[in-house]
């Protein structure tokens, strides 16, 4: 499609958008009396208007039933998490039994690394991206130390080449091949939180398996944003949070995926808890861990119902909208944003914005490296009711998301930035 940088064109795209009515299902924060332009759904997704009811229903069941709610609540708490796999599996491209909603993201990353990072003297390295999200870096470092290895030797980061911002797939594969027999685990994000680069997950997985390593992904910025086929790509494990694109509330309950082929592998270690125990004898309270032979077998604790209720409210909206439709609109929004920024650059005598997000490897997010007036632009955006994200030293991240952002907002964003830079 050929884009145009004017209000009529942006309005026309909104009118043609079959998902545009979903915006009404969300609370849009108000700044200076007006609905803001919310471009930080990659950080904390907005609240669906239905969330309160879902949560209040559980509070009422708790008030009415007390402990009996475990079996007599509208959605019995004992098995509450079982309402998720069908919907979540569609979002991440997995079989329902391969996904489980539990804990929080970094906790799940540790649990899955406990299973899939089993370093030996020969194979102890983790291959990951440079500038992984800090929490992930800390998780990798502490796991390596836990097993008695030195992070400086065990953690191999793949960097962008000199003068480039994204990491070439060939360099990731090259690094995997170079360290081949000493690698225990290849672990990348699905979408880098800083640059917005979407990694080539099928190629990375294949390269990892070719040299006999496991491969996992942190999908914090990928789940609910890009197309995923974890099962078909043969990914060993993955985890994600629910409060970014998945709109399930601050600190919301997270998700995990484990490929079916690992369910009955008794040689894999895991940390165990009673919610992972075979349901037929869970309440016999006997010795001897006998895990459920699905992703549920990695659960530890009984379900956090209130945050799960918020998650359910949001997933029902995803179900209505259809993940394929959302992914397609997300791409169109970020393509339009790309176009608007490039247009803007072309009208300036001195280039002001370097887009560090690769055009053909992106989801909703576009990251702008500000070559001049970065803070001024960011402040002006705030003054004009645009919520964007600043990352030191000089990157502004913009994420128009398909459930509630519009093409018109992107047009307005461009006008505000233009005013400061011209
Ligand atoms: C947002 C994010 C996190 C946050 O971890 P929590 O455990 O949810 O606090 C971790 N890793 C990545 C890649 C993220 O984008």
GROMACS .gro file of C-alpha atoms and ligand atoms in nm:
model
  437
    1UNK     CA    1   0.000   0.000   0.000
    2UNK     CA    2   0.116   0.354  -0.073
    3UNK     CA    3   0.079   0.567   0.236
    4UNK     CA    4   0.009   0.939   0.252
    5UNK     CA    5   0.100   1.179   0.528
    6UNK     CA    6  -0.227   1.362   0.579
    7UNK     CA    7  -0.525   1.350   0.811
    8UNK     CA    8  -0.778   1.240   0.548
    9UNK     CA    9  -0.567   0.943   0.455
   10UNK     CA   10  -0.517   0.841   0.820
   11UNK     CA   11  -0.891   0.874   0.883
   12UNK     CA   12  -0.960   0.662   0.579
   13UNK     CA   13  -0.735   0.384   0.711
   14UNK     CA   14  -0.924   0.397   1.042
   15UNK     CA   15  -1.258   0.373   0.865
   16UNK     CA   16  -1.143   0.071   0.666
   17UNK     CA   17  -1.009  -0.097   0.979
   18UNK     CA   18  -1.240  -0.383   1.078
   19UNK     CA   19  -1.092  -0.384   1.432
   20UNK     CA   20  -1.141  -0.016   1.509
   21UNK     CA   21  -1.444  -0.075   1.735
   22UNK     CA   22  -1.226  -0.264   1.986
   23UNK     CA   23  -1.084   0.067   2.106
   24UNK     CA   24  -1.416   0.134   2.283
   25UNK     CA   25  -1.359  -0.171   2.498
   26UNK     CA   26  -1.059  -0.009   2.672
   27UNK     CA   27  -1.010   0.272   2.921
   28UNK     CA   28  -0.790   0.532   2.752
   29UNK     CA   29  -0.602   0.744   3.011
   30UNK     CA   30  -0.692   1.112   3.006
   31UNK     CA   31  -0.426   1.385   3.004
   32UNK     CA   32  -0.524   1.754   3.031
   33UNK     CA   33  -0.887   1.664   2.976
   34UNK     CA   34  -0.829   1.465   2.656
   35UNK     CA   35  -0.780   1.100   2.581
   36UNK     CA   36  -0.405   1.056   2.551
   37UNK     CA   37  -0.228   0.895   2.259
   38UNK     CA   38  -0.111   0.578   2.429
   39UNK     CA   39   0.197   0.436   2.259
   40UNK     CA   40   0.326   0.233   2.554
   41UNK     CA   41   0.115  -0.079   2.521
   42UNK     CA   42   0.447  -0.266   2.487
   43UNK     CA   43   0.520  -0.169   2.846
   44UNK     CA   44   0.179  -0.186   3.012
   45UNK     CA   45  -0.128  -0.263   2.804
   46UNK     CA   46  -0.448  -0.070   2.875
   47UNK     CA   47  -0.730  -0.195   3.091
   48UNK     CA   48  -1.029  -0.357   2.922
   49UNK     CA   49  -1.358  -0.218   3.055
   50UNK     CA   50  -1.467  -0.574   3.132
   51UNK     CA   51  -1.174  -0.649   3.365
   52UNK     CA   52  -1.343  -0.510   3.677
   53UNK     CA   53  -1.642  -0.740   3.637
   54UNK     CA   54  -1.424  -1.047   3.590
   55UNK     CA   55  -1.229  -0.963   3.906
   56UNK     CA   56  -1.533  -0.860   4.109
   57UNK     CA   57  -1.704  -1.190   4.020
   58UNK     CA   58  -1.419  -1.378   4.185
   59UNK     CA   59  -1.426  -1.149   4.488
   60UNK     CA   60  -1.800  -1.215   4.520
   61UNK     CA   61  -1.751  -1.589   4.492
   62UNK     CA   62  -1.485  -1.567   4.760
   63UNK     CA   63  -1.725  -1.367   4.981
   64UNK     CA   64  -2.009  -1.611   4.921
   65UNK     CA   65  -1.830  -1.944   4.927
   66UNK     CA   66  -1.509  -1.901   5.125
   67UNK     CA   67  -1.300  -2.214   5.087
   68UNK     CA   68  -1.584  -2.391   4.909
   69UNK     CA   69  -1.512  -2.164   4.611
   70UNK     CA   70  -1.229  -2.402   4.517
   71UNK     CA   71  -1.501  -2.634   4.388
   72UNK     CA   72  -1.822  -2.428   4.386
   73UNK     CA   73  -1.722  -2.090   4.244
   74UNK     CA   74  -1.860  -2.011   3.897
   75UNK     CA   75  -1.513  -2.098   3.766
   76UNK     CA   76  -1.387  -2.331   4.039
   77UNK     CA   77  -1.049  -2.212   4.162
   78UNK     CA   78  -0.912  -2.565   4.190
   79UNK     CA   79  -0.902  -2.592   3.813
   80UNK     CA   80  -0.923  -2.221   3.722
   81UNK     CA   81  -0.605  -2.223   3.511
   82UNK     CA   82  -0.764  -2.481   3.281
   83UNK     CA   83  -0.974  -2.206   3.119
   84UNK     CA   84  -0.661  -2.065   2.950
   85UNK     CA   85  -0.478  -2.316   2.728
   86UNK     CA   86  -0.717  -2.309   2.430
   87UNK     CA   87  -0.698  -1.931   2.395
   88UNK     CA   88  -0.332  -1.889   2.485
   89UNK     CA   89  -0.225  -2.171   2.253
   90UNK     CA   90  -0.365  -1.976   1.956
   91UNK     CA   91  -0.167  -1.666   2.053
   92UNK     CA   92   0.168  -1.846   2.076
   93UNK     CA   93   0.108  -2.118   1.816
   94UNK     CA   94   0.118  -2.419   2.044
   95UNK     CA   95  -0.093  -2.720   2.135
   96UNK     CA   96  -0.320  -2.643   2.431
   97UNK     CA   97  -0.141  -2.897   2.651
   98UNK     CA   98   0.191  -2.722   2.578
   99UNK     CA   99   0.094  -2.398   2.753
  100UNK     CA  100   0.028  -2.312   3.113
  101UNK     CA  101  -0.057  -1.981   3.279
  102UNK     CA  102   0.136  -1.944   3.605
  103UNK     CA  103   0.369  -1.726   3.815
  104UNK     CA  104   0.545  -1.429   3.662
  105UNK     CA  105   0.783  -1.402   3.374
  106UNK     CA  106   1.125  -1.408   3.538
  107UNK     CA  107   1.009  -1.685   3.771
  108UNK     CA  108   0.903  -1.893   3.472
  109UNK     CA  109   1.232  -1.820   3.298
  110UNK     CA  110   1.416  -1.962   3.600
  111UNK     CA  111   1.188  -2.266   3.622
  112UNK     CA  112   1.238  -2.345   3.254
  113UNK     CA  113   1.612  -2.288   3.272
  114UNK     CA  114   1.621  -2.531   3.563
  115UNK     CA  115   1.490  -2.791   3.321
  116UNK     CA  116   1.666  -2.690   3.000
  117UNK     CA  117   1.996  -2.546   3.120
  118UNK     CA  118   2.183  -2.847   3.257
  119UNK     CA  119   2.545  -2.752   3.193
  120UNK     CA  120   2.824  -3.010   3.190
  121UNK     CA  121   3.203  -2.957   3.178
  122UNK     CA  122   3.187  -2.984   2.800
  123UNK     CA  123   2.855  -2.813   2.731
  124UNK     CA  124   2.793  -2.513   2.953
  125UNK     CA  125   2.745  -2.206   2.732
  126UNK     CA  126   2.435  -1.998   2.679
  127UNK     CA  127   2.408  -1.812   2.348
  128UNK     CA  128   2.192  -1.501   2.376
  129UNK     CA  129   2.147  -1.154   2.229
  130UNK     CA  130   2.359  -0.861   2.347
  131UNK     CA  131   2.146  -0.615   2.544
  132UNK     CA  132   1.889  -0.869   2.649
  133UNK     CA  133   1.633  -0.729   2.892
  134UNK     CA  134   1.813  -0.676   3.227
  135UNK     CA  135   1.598  -0.923   3.421
  136UNK     CA  136   1.691  -1.192   3.168
  137UNK     CA  137   2.059  -1.103   3.193
  138UNK     CA  138   2.042  -1.143   3.571
  139UNK     CA  139   1.860  -1.473   3.532
  140UNK     CA  140   2.128  -1.606   3.293
  141UNK     CA  141   2.413  -1.489   3.515
  142UNK     CA  142   2.266  -1.637   3.833
  143UNK     CA  143   2.181  -1.968   3.665
  144UNK     CA  144   2.536  -1.998   3.537
  145UNK     CA  145   2.674  -1.927   3.885
  146UNK     CA  146   2.426  -2.165   4.047
  147UNK     CA  147   2.585  -2.443   3.841
  148UNK     CA  148   2.936  -2.333   3.936
  149UNK     CA  149   3.039  -2.176   3.606
  150UNK     CA  150   3.183  -1.836   3.525
  151UNK     CA  151   2.936  -1.601   3.349
  152UNK     CA  152   3.222  -1.437   3.153
  153UNK     CA  153   3.301  -1.772   2.991
  154UNK     CA  154   2.955  -1.923   2.980
  155UNK     CA  155   2.742  -1.638   2.845
  156UNK     CA  156   2.809  -1.564   2.478
  157UNK     CA  157   2.628  -1.256   2.350
  158UNK     CA  158   2.567  -1.199   1.979
  159UNK     CA  159   2.598  -0.829   1.893
  160UNK     CA  160   2.499  -0.616   1.598
  161UNK     CA  161   2.788  -0.546   1.361
  162UNK     CA  162   2.976  -0.217   1.387
  163UNK     CA  163   2.749   0.066   1.273
  164UNK     CA  164   2.436  -0.154   1.275
  165UNK     CA  165   2.157  -0.177   1.530
  166UNK     CA  166   1.993  -0.511   1.471
  167UNK     CA  167   2.154  -0.852   1.491
  168UNK     CA  168   2.191  -1.047   1.168
  169UNK     CA  169   2.045  -1.398   1.171
  170UNK     CA  170   2.357  -1.522   0.993
  171UNK     CA  171   2.567  -1.393   1.284
  172UNK     CA  172   2.347  -1.572   1.538
  173UNK     CA  173   2.377  -1.896   1.344
  174UNK     CA  174   2.749  -1.838   1.290
  175UNK     CA  175   2.801  -1.796   1.665
  176UNK     CA  176   2.603  -2.112   1.739
  177UNK     CA  177   2.815  -2.306   1.490
  178UNK     CA  178   3.141  -2.158   1.621
  179UNK     CA  179   3.077  -2.265   1.981
  180UNK     CA  180   2.880  -2.572   1.882
  181UNK     CA  181   3.000  -2.851   2.110
  182UNK     CA  182   3.023  -2.628   2.417
  183UNK     CA  183   2.668  -2.489   2.401
  184UNK     CA  184   2.402  -2.609   2.643
  185UNK     CA  185   2.130  -2.360   2.559
  186UNK     CA  186   2.035  -2.098   2.301
  187UNK     CA  187   1.805  -1.841   2.458
  188UNK     CA  188   1.681  -1.529   2.280
  189UNK     CA  189   1.389  -1.295   2.311
  190UNK     CA  190   1.124  -1.319   2.041
  191UNK     CA  191   1.130  -0.941   1.998
  192UNK     CA  192   1.415  -0.735   2.144
  193UNK     CA  193   1.264  -0.488   2.390
  194UNK     CA  194   1.498  -0.203   2.289
  195UNK     CA  195   1.523  -0.219   1.911
  196UNK     CA  196   1.194  -0.397   1.845
  197UNK     CA  197   1.377  -0.649   1.625
  198UNK     CA  198   1.186  -0.973   1.569
  199UNK     CA  199   1.431  -1.262   1.576
  200UNK     CA  200   1.413  -1.543   1.326
  201UNK     CA  201   1.292  -1.802   1.574
  202UNK     CA  202   1.261  -2.100   1.338
  203UNK     CA  203   1.616  -2.055   1.204
  204UNK     CA  204   1.764  -2.003   1.549
  205UNK     CA  205   1.586  -2.312   1.683
  206UNK     CA  206   1.706  -2.523   1.393
  207UNK     CA  207   2.066  -2.406   1.437
  208UNK     CA  208   2.051  -2.484   1.810
  209UNK     CA  209   1.911  -2.832   1.751
  210UNK     CA  210   2.168  -2.901   1.478
  211UNK     CA  211   2.449  -2.874   1.731
  212UNK     CA  212   2.259  -3.062   2.002
  213UNK     CA  213   2.151  -2.771   2.224
  214UNK     CA  214   1.810  -2.677   2.359
  215UNK     CA  215   1.644  -2.358   2.238
  216UNK     CA  216   1.407  -2.127   2.426
  217UNK     CA  217   1.257  -1.780   2.387
  218UNK     CA  218   1.144  -1.501   2.613
  219UNK     CA  219   0.830  -1.375   2.442
  220UNK     CA  220   0.758  -1.075   2.666
  221UNK     CA  221   0.742  -0.841   2.364
  222UNK     CA  222   0.622  -1.106   2.122
  223UNK     CA  223   0.311  -1.262   2.277
  224UNK     CA  224   0.003  -1.085   2.145
  225UNK     CA  225   0.218  -0.886   1.902
  226UNK     CA  226   0.364  -1.109   1.631
  227UNK     CA  227   0.285  -1.436   1.459
  228UNK     CA  228   0.419  -1.731   1.658
  229UNK     CA  229   0.431  -2.104   1.579
  230UNK     CA  230   0.622  -2.242   1.874
  231UNK     CA  231   0.513  -2.602   1.823
  232UNK     CA  232   0.580  -2.617   1.448
  233UNK     CA  233   0.911  -2.437   1.490
  234UNK     CA  234   1.004  -2.711   1.739
  235UNK     CA  235   1.096  -2.459   2.009
  236UNK     CA  236   1.178  -2.640   2.334
  237UNK     CA  237   1.039  -2.383   2.576
  238UNK     CA  238   0.920  -2.024   2.604
  239UNK     CA  239   0.777  -1.783   2.858
  240UNK     CA  240   0.605  -1.445   2.848
  241UNK     CA  241   0.430  -1.190   3.065
  242UNK     CA  242   0.067  -1.088   3.027
  243UNK     CA  243   0.079  -0.718   3.112
  244UNK     CA  244   0.239  -0.584   2.790
  245UNK     CA  245   0.054  -0.657   2.465
  246UNK     CA  246  -0.175  -0.897   2.652
  247UNK     CA  247  -0.339  -0.621   2.861
  248UNK     CA  248  -0.382  -0.825   3.178
  249UNK     CA  249  -0.276  -0.568   3.435
  250UNK     CA  250   0.040  -0.463   3.619
  251UNK     CA  251   0.241  -0.765   3.734
  252UNK     CA  252  -0.024  -0.994   3.584
  253UNK     CA  253   0.008  -1.371   3.578
  254UNK     CA  254   0.254  -1.500   3.316
  255UNK     CA  255   0.267  -1.789   3.071
  256UNK     CA  256   0.495  -2.076   2.981
  257UNK     CA  257   0.526  -2.321   2.692
  258UNK     CA  258   0.703  -2.657   2.690
  259UNK     CA  259   0.714  -2.867   2.374
  260UNK     CA  260   0.507  -3.182   2.396
  261UNK     CA  261   0.809  -3.405   2.328
  262UNK     CA  262   0.949  -3.322   2.674
  263UNK     CA  263   0.641  -3.415   2.878
  264UNK     CA  264   0.738  -3.770   2.961
  265UNK     CA  265   1.116  -3.734   2.956
  266UNK     CA  266   1.202  -3.849   3.306
  267UNK     CA  267   1.567  -3.747   3.269
  268UNK     CA  268   1.472  -3.376   3.270
  269UNK     CA  269   1.499  -3.209   3.607
  270UNK     CA  270   1.248  -2.961   3.733
  271UNK     CA  271   1.154  -2.779   4.050
  272UNK     CA  272   0.829  -2.928   4.174
  273UNK     CA  273   0.523  -2.815   4.364
  274UNK     CA  274   0.184  -2.963   4.441
  275UNK     CA  275   0.003  -2.798   4.150
  276UNK     CA  276   0.229  -2.990   3.912
  277UNK     CA  277   0.132  -3.316   4.076
  278UNK     CA  278  -0.092  -3.569   3.908
  279UNK     CA  279  -0.447  -3.450   3.985
  280UNK     CA  280  -0.580  -3.789   4.089
  281UNK     CA  281  -0.353  -3.807   4.391
  282UNK     CA  282  -0.273  -3.439   4.455
  283UNK     CA  283  -0.484  -3.429   4.770
  284UNK     CA  284  -0.364  -3.760   4.905
  285UNK     CA  285  -0.070  -3.558   5.034
  286UNK     CA  286   0.171  -3.848   4.982
  287UNK     CA  287   0.542  -3.857   4.914
  288UNK     CA  288   0.676  -3.898   4.562
  289UNK     CA  289   0.636  -3.633   4.288
  290UNK     CA  290   0.445  -3.768   3.991
  291UNK     CA  291   0.410  -3.478   3.745
  292UNK     CA  292   0.112  -3.414   3.520
  293UNK     CA  293   0.223  -3.508   3.168
  294UNK     CA  294   0.152  -3.168   3.011
  295UNK     CA  295   0.294  -2.817   3.062
  296UNK     CA  296   0.086  -2.812   3.380
  297UNK     CA  297   0.343  -3.047   3.528
  298UNK     CA  298   0.573  -2.746   3.569
  299UNK     CA  299   0.326  -2.563   3.796
  300UNK     CA  300   0.422  -2.510   4.157
  301UNK     CA  301   0.146  -2.326   4.338
  302UNK     CA  302  -0.229  -2.301   4.335
  303UNK     CA  303  -0.364  -2.039   4.097
  304UNK     CA  304  -0.360  -1.660   4.167
  305UNK     CA  305  -0.729  -1.618   4.087
  306UNK     CA  306  -0.757  -1.238   4.091
  307UNK     CA  307  -0.482  -1.177   3.838
  308UNK     CA  308  -0.605  -1.473   3.636
  309UNK     CA  309  -0.952  -1.318   3.620
  310UNK     CA  310  -0.797  -1.003   3.470
  311UNK     CA  311  -0.606  -1.219   3.222
  312UNK     CA  312  -0.926  -1.398   3.119
  313UNK     CA  313  -1.104  -1.066   3.052
  314UNK     CA  314  -0.830  -0.968   2.809
  315UNK     CA  315  -0.798  -1.308   2.642
  316UNK     CA  316  -1.171  -1.305   2.564
  317UNK     CA  317  -1.110  -0.984   2.367
  318UNK     CA  318  -0.818  -1.144   2.181
  319UNK     CA  319  -1.046  -1.436   2.100
  320UNK     CA  320  -1.310  -1.199   1.958
  321UNK     CA  321  -1.061  -1.001   1.754
  322UNK     CA  322  -0.857  -1.298   1.626
  323UNK     CA  323  -0.480  -1.299   1.664
  324UNK     CA  324  -0.420  -1.312   1.286
  325UNK     CA  325  -0.623  -0.993   1.240
  326UNK     CA  326  -0.440  -0.823   1.524
  327UNK     CA  327  -0.098  -0.918   1.389
  328UNK     CA  328  -0.193  -0.787   1.044
  329UNK     CA  329  -0.319  -0.455   1.179
  330UNK     CA  330  -0.018  -0.422   1.410
  331UNK     CA  331   0.209  -0.453   1.107
  332UNK     CA  332   0.011  -0.195   0.916
  333UNK     CA  333   0.023   0.049   1.207
  334UNK     CA  334   0.399   0.015   1.245
  335UNK     CA  335   0.447   0.038   0.868
  336UNK     CA  336   0.253   0.365   0.872
  337UNK     CA  337   0.457   0.492   1.165
  338UNK     CA  338   0.775   0.399   0.978
  339UNK     CA  339   0.652   0.589   0.675
  340UNK     CA  340   0.560   0.899   0.880
  341UNK     CA  341   0.904   0.910   1.045
  342UNK     CA  342   1.088   0.860   0.716
  343UNK     CA  343   0.877   1.135   0.558
  344UNK     CA  344   0.964   1.364   0.844
  345UNK     CA  345   1.335   1.292   0.811
  346UNK     CA  346   1.323   1.366   0.440
  347UNK     CA  347   1.182   1.716   0.500
  348UNK     CA  348   1.463   1.812   0.739
  349UNK     CA  349   1.796   1.956   0.628
  350UNK     CA  350   1.972   1.746   0.889
  351UNK     CA  351   1.853   1.392   0.966
  352UNK     CA  352   1.706   1.391   1.317
  353UNK     CA  353   1.587   1.037   1.368
  354UNK     CA  354   1.759   0.706   1.304
  355UNK     CA  355   1.508   0.423   1.312
  356UNK     CA  356   1.686   0.132   1.478
  357UNK     CA  357   1.401  -0.115   1.427
  358UNK     CA  358   1.457  -0.330   1.118
  359UNK     CA  359   1.180  -0.259   0.866
  360UNK     CA  360   1.126  -0.621   0.771
  361UNK     CA  361   1.174  -0.773   1.115
  362UNK     CA  362   0.931  -0.588   1.335
  363UNK     CA  363   0.600  -0.613   1.514
  364UNK     CA  364   0.416  -0.312   1.657
  365UNK     CA  365   0.714  -0.127   1.801
  366UNK     CA  366   0.932   0.130   1.625
  367UNK     CA  367   1.240   0.257   1.814
  368UNK     CA  368   1.380   0.597   1.721
  369UNK     CA  369   1.738   0.688   1.800
  370UNK     CA  370   1.725   1.066   1.835
  371UNK     CA  371   2.019   1.234   1.663
  372UNK     CA  372   1.909   1.578   1.786
  373UNK     CA  373   1.663   1.731   2.033
  374UNK     CA  374   1.571   1.389   2.176
  375UNK     CA  375   1.458   1.509   2.519
  376UNK     CA  376   1.281   1.809   2.366
  377UNK     CA  377   1.082   1.585   2.136
  378UNK     CA  378   0.999   1.350   2.421
  379UNK     CA  379   0.885   1.639   2.642
  380UNK     CA  380   0.678   1.788   2.360
  381UNK     CA  381   0.509   1.453   2.309
  382UNK     CA  382   0.418   1.443   2.677
  383UNK     CA  383   0.292   1.804   2.670
  384UNK     CA  384   0.071   1.712   2.377
  385UNK     CA  385  -0.076   1.407   2.545
  386UNK     CA  386   0.137   1.139   2.379
  387UNK     CA  387   0.265   0.866   2.611
  388UNK     CA  388   0.586   0.726   2.465
  389UNK     CA  389   0.883   0.554   2.628
  390UNK     CA  390   1.228   0.703   2.679
  391UNK     CA  391   1.536   0.481   2.707
  392UNK     CA  392   1.873   0.633   2.789
  393UNK     CA  393   2.079   0.764   2.632
  394UNK     CA  394   1.851   0.876   2.348
  395UNK     CA  395   1.594   0.627   2.224
  396UNK     CA  396   1.219   0.685   2.206
  397UNK     CA  397   1.013   0.369   2.172
  398UNK     CA  398   0.671   0.399   2.011
  399UNK     CA  399   0.430   0.106   2.005
  400UNK     CA  400   0.094   0.155   1.834
  401UNK     CA  401  -0.106  -0.155   1.922
  402UNK     CA  402  -0.389  -0.294   1.711
  403UNK     CA  403  -0.657  -0.327   1.981
  404UNK     CA  404  -0.678   0.040   2.070
  405UNK     CA  405  -0.445   0.262   1.864
  406UNK     CA  406  -0.546   0.435   1.542
  407UNK     CA  407  -0.379   0.557   1.225
  408UNK     CA  408  -0.497   0.908   1.309
  409UNK     CA  409  -0.293   0.898   1.630
  410UNK     CA  410   0.017   0.814   1.429
  411UNK     CA  411  -0.051   1.106   1.197
  412UNK     CA  412  -0.087   1.343   1.498
  413UNK     CA  413   0.231   1.203   1.649
  414UNK     CA  414   0.416   1.292   1.329
  415UNK     CA  415   0.280   1.648   1.336
  416UNK     CA  416   0.396   1.703   1.694
  417UNK     CA  417   0.746   1.572   1.624
  418UNK     CA  418   0.768   1.776   1.306
  419UNK     CA  419   0.687   2.098   1.492
  420UNK     CA  420   0.982   2.050   1.730
  421UNK     CA  421   1.233   1.940   1.470
  422UNK     CA  422   1.155   2.192   1.195
  423LIG     C1  423   0.913  -0.696   3.049
  423LIG     C2  424   1.019  -0.799   3.047
  423LIG     C3  425   1.056  -0.868   3.164
  423LIG     C4  426   0.995  -0.837   3.298
  423LIG     O1  427   1.000  -0.948   3.384
  423LIG     P1  428   0.896  -0.966   3.503
  423LIG     O2  429   0.937  -1.093   3.565
  423LIG     O3  430   0.759  -0.968   3.442
  423LIG     O4  431   0.910  -0.848   3.594
  423LIG     C5  432   1.153  -0.966   3.152
  423LIG     N1  433   1.210  -0.995   3.033
  423LIG     C6  434   1.176  -0.931   2.920
  423LIG     C7  435   1.241  -0.967   2.790
  423LIG     C8  436   1.082  -0.830   2.924
  423LIG     O5  437   1.051  -0.763   2.812
   0.00000   0.00000   0.00000
